[in-house]
Amino acid sequence: MDLKQYLDADSHPAPRAAVTSTGASEQKKRMLESVFDLKRTMEPVRTGLRNIMADLLRSRPPEEAVVLAWPIVCGREVAERTRAASFSEGVLTVEVSDAAWREQLGSFAPRYVSGFNDLLGPVVTSIQFKVPRTDKY
């Protein structure tokens, strides 16, 4: 007897009776409601943490705050492949591994500047992506 035949057989009503179609529907509804409740709870927590982080960063000198905020603004994946090298006169310089990354991230620069503005205020005016020289003299 295969699984389908077993489940369809009248001699095994207990597993089928445990979840009726109405019961399954109610169970799914309760699960969805709990997921939405969790999401509603997590949004204020996430916002609160971001506000705390912004307050901490704003208490630092801008040159330090901008460099520290880079992973928050760009996200973990980009931060793992880049390095915020310096910040001066509104320009953040970020080192990238190659020209392809430089071009790709350059297209996101306005979004990153906006992210800095949201987090720190109007401190960063532009972002320069550069490939560091690897020449050894």
mmCIF file of C-alpha atoms in Angstrom:
data_model
loop_
_atom_site.group_PDB
_atom_site.id
_atom_site.type_symbol
_atom_site.label_atom_id
_atom_site.label_comp_id
_atom_site.label_asym_id
_atom_site.label_seq_id
_atom_site.Cartn_x
_atom_site.Cartn_y
_atom_site.Cartn_z
ATOM 1 C CA MET A 1 0.000 0.000 0.000
ATOM 2 C CA ASP A 2 1.458 3.375 -0.949
ATOM 3 C CA LEU A 3 1.066 6.583 1.095
ATOM 4 C CA LYS A 4 -1.842 7.908 -0.981
ATOM 5 C CA GLN A 5 -3.780 4.640 -0.543
ATOM 6 C CA TYR A 6 -3.020 4.669 3.193
ATOM 7 C CA LEU A 7 -4.299 8.222 3.622
ATOM 8 C CA ASP A 8 -7.388 7.529 1.505
ATOM 9 C CA ALA A 9 -8.270 4.325 3.391
ATOM 10 C CA ASP A 10 -11.254 4.486 5.743
ATOM 11 C CA SER A 11 -9.492 2.197 8.212
ATOM 12 C CA HIS A 12 -7.148 5.034 9.239
ATOM 13 C CA PRO A 13 -9.454 7.911 10.156
ATOM 14 C CA ALA A 14 -7.347 9.352 13.007
ATOM 15 C CA PRO A 15 -4.706 11.120 10.926
ATOM 16 C CA ARG A 16 -7.350 12.529 8.585
ATOM 17 C CA ALA A 17 -9.691 13.561 11.405
ATOM 18 C CA ALA A 18 -6.956 15.509 13.171
ATOM 19 C CA VAL A 19 -7.107 18.258 10.578
ATOM 20 C CA THR A 20 -10.386 18.887 8.850
ATOM 21 C CA SER A 21 -10.588 21.287 5.971
ATOM 22 C CA THR A 22 -12.248 23.852 8.249
ATOM 23 C CA GLY A 23 -9.683 23.167 10.978
ATOM 24 C CA ALA A 24 -6.822 23.493 8.503
ATOM 25 C CA SER A 25 -8.238 26.763 7.268
ATOM 26 C CA GLU A 26 -8.516 28.106 10.826
ATOM 27 C CA GLN A 27 -5.025 26.872 11.635
ATOM 28 C CA LYS A 28 -3.576 28.624 8.559
ATOM 29 C CA LYS A 29 -5.452 31.800 9.459
ATOM 30 C CA ARG A 30 -4.034 31.758 13.017
ATOM 31 C CA MET A 31 -0.524 31.125 11.690
ATOM 32 C CA LEU A 32 -0.785 34.039 9.245
ATOM 33 C CA GLU A 33 -2.122 36.315 11.976
ATOM 34 C CA SER A 34 0.805 35.406 14.243
ATOM 35 C CA VAL A 35 3.283 36.111 11.430
ATOM 36 C CA PHE A 36 1.693 39.519 10.827
ATOM 37 C CA ASP A 37 1.701 40.219 14.581
ATOM 38 C CA LEU A 38 5.402 39.376 14.703
ATOM 39 C CA LYS A 39 6.075 41.649 11.734
ATOM 40 C CA ARG A 40 4.144 44.488 13.414
ATOM 41 C CA THR A 41 6.216 43.937 16.556
ATOM 42 C CA MET A 42 9.544 43.774 14.708
ATOM 43 C CA GLU A 43 9.082 46.972 12.682
ATOM 44 C CA PRO A 44 9.107 49.261 15.767
ATOM 45 C CA VAL A 45 12.067 47.313 17.183
ATOM 46 C CA ARG A 46 13.990 47.725 13.916
ATOM 47 C CA THR A 47 13.119 51.433 13.799
ATOM 48 C CA GLY A 48 14.120 51.856 17.445
ATOM 49 C CA LEU A 49 17.475 50.155 16.876
ATOM 50 C CA ARG A 50 18.124 52.297 13.815
ATOM 51 C CA ASN A 51 17.331 55.436 15.829
ATOM 52 C CA ILE A 52 19.710 54.356 18.593
ATOM 53 C CA MET A 53 22.417 53.662 16.010
ATOM 54 C CA ALA A 54 21.837 57.056 14.383
ATOM 55 C CA ASP A 55 22.123 58.808 17.758
ATOM 56 C CA LEU A 56 25.364 56.979 18.537
ATOM 57 C CA LEU A 57 26.835 57.773 15.126
ATOM 58 C CA ARG A 58 25.811 61.430 15.289
ATOM 59 C CA SER A 59 27.736 61.758 18.540
ATOM 60 C CA ARG A 60 30.962 60.864 16.701
ATOM 61 C CA PRO A 61 32.984 63.203 14.479
ATOM 62 C CA PRO A 62 31.554 63.135 10.912
ATOM 63 C CA GLU A 63 34.764 61.619 9.467
ATOM 64 C CA GLU A 64 34.395 58.665 11.817
ATOM 65 C CA ALA A 65 30.591 58.404 11.753
ATOM 66 C CA VAL A 66 30.375 58.163 7.967
ATOM 67 C CA VAL A 67 32.996 55.415 7.772
ATOM 68 C CA LEU A 68 31.305 53.483 10.601
ATOM 69 C CA ALA A 69 27.875 53.911 8.988
ATOM 70 C CA TRP A 70 28.936 52.557 5.574
ATOM 71 C CA PRO A 71 27.950 48.905 6.355
ATOM 72 C CA ILE A 72 24.571 50.054 7.659
ATOM 73 C CA VAL A 73 23.870 52.168 4.578
ATOM 74 C CA CYS A 74 25.112 49.741 1.917
ATOM 75 C CA GLY A 75 24.176 46.434 3.554
ATOM 76 C CA ARG A 76 26.176 43.427 4.669
ATOM 77 C CA GLU A 77 26.928 41.909 1.257
ATOM 78 C CA VAL A 78 28.351 45.117 -0.202
ATOM 79 C CA ALA A 79 30.183 45.948 3.038
ATOM 80 C CA GLU A 80 31.927 42.565 2.937
ATOM 81 C CA ARG A 81 33.323 43.364 -0.522
ATOM 82 C CA THR A 82 34.198 47.027 -0.021
ATOM 83 C CA ARG A 83 36.020 49.279 2.428
ATOM 84 C CA ALA A 84 35.081 52.810 3.405
ATOM 85 C CA ALA A 85 38.553 54.315 3.137
ATOM 86 C CA SER A 86 38.062 57.988 3.982
ATOM 87 C CA PHE A 87 35.623 60.862 4.295
ATOM 88 C CA SER A 88 36.509 64.477 3.648
ATOM 89 C CA GLU A 89 34.549 67.577 2.643
ATOM 90 C CA GLY A 90 31.335 65.623 2.039
ATOM 91 C CA VAL A 91 32.941 62.962 -0.161
ATOM 92 C CA LEU A 92 33.136 59.351 1.008
ATOM 93 C CA THR A 93 35.817 57.294 -0.726
ATOM 94 C CA VAL A 94 35.070 53.578 -0.873
ATOM 95 C CA GLU A 95 37.590 51.024 -2.094
ATOM 96 C CA VAL A 96 36.292 48.217 -4.299
ATOM 97 C CA SER A 97 37.994 45.139 -5.707
ATOM 98 C CA ASP A 98 37.731 45.883 -9.419
ATOM 99 C CA ALA A 99 36.380 48.198 -12.114
ATOM 100 C CA ALA A 100 33.192 46.183 -12.558
ATOM 101 C CA TRP A 101 32.283 46.699 -8.888
ATOM 102 C CA ARG A 102 33.208 50.368 -9.189
ATOM 103 C CA GLU A 103 30.793 50.833 -12.093
ATOM 104 C CA GLN A 104 27.992 48.810 -10.536
ATOM 105 C CA LEU A 105 28.171 50.524 -7.143
ATOM 106 C CA GLY A 106 28.523 53.918 -8.805
ATOM 107 C CA SER A 107 24.990 53.528 -10.111
ATOM 108 C CA PHE A 108 23.783 53.066 -6.510
ATOM 109 C CA ALA A 109 25.625 56.146 -5.187
ATOM 110 C CA PRO A 110 22.516 58.402 -5.037
ATOM 111 C CA ARG A 111 20.698 55.753 -3.030
ATOM 112 C CA TYR A 112 23.628 55.456 -0.630
ATOM 113 C CA VAL A 113 23.842 59.244 -0.221
ATOM 114 C CA SER A 114 20.136 59.251 0.605
ATOM 115 C CA GLY A 115 20.744 56.482 3.156
ATOM 116 C CA PHE A 116 23.448 58.563 4.821
ATOM 117 C CA ASN A 117 21.114 61.571 4.858
ATOM 118 C CA ASP A 118 18.420 59.500 6.583
ATOM 119 C CA LEU A 119 20.881 58.158 9.143
ATOM 120 C CA LEU A 120 23.227 61.083 9.799
ATOM 121 C CA GLY A 121 21.708 64.131 8.204
ATOM 122 C CA PRO A 122 23.118 65.960 5.171
ATOM 123 C CA VAL A 123 26.769 65.076 5.767
ATOM 124 C CA VAL A 124 27.626 62.984 2.680
ATOM 125 C CA THR A 125 27.230 64.795 -0.626
ATOM 126 C CA SER A 126 28.823 62.174 -2.879
ATOM 127 C CA ILE A 127 30.528 58.802 -2.909
ATOM 128 C CA GLN A 128 33.613 57.996 -4.926
ATOM 129 C CA PHE A 129 34.328 54.339 -5.635
ATOM 130 C CA LYS A 130 37.912 53.492 -6.449
ATOM 131 C CA VAL A 131 40.025 50.439 -7.106
ATOM 132 C CA PRO A 132 43.138 50.677 -4.911
ATOM 133 C CA ARG A 133 46.477 50.523 -6.627
ATOM 134 C CA THR A 134 48.313 47.290 -6.015
ATOM 135 C CA ASP A 135 51.720 48.467 -7.287
ATOM 136 C CA LYS A 136 54.543 47.968 -4.827
ATOM 137 C CA TYR A 137 57.479 50.326 -5.227
#
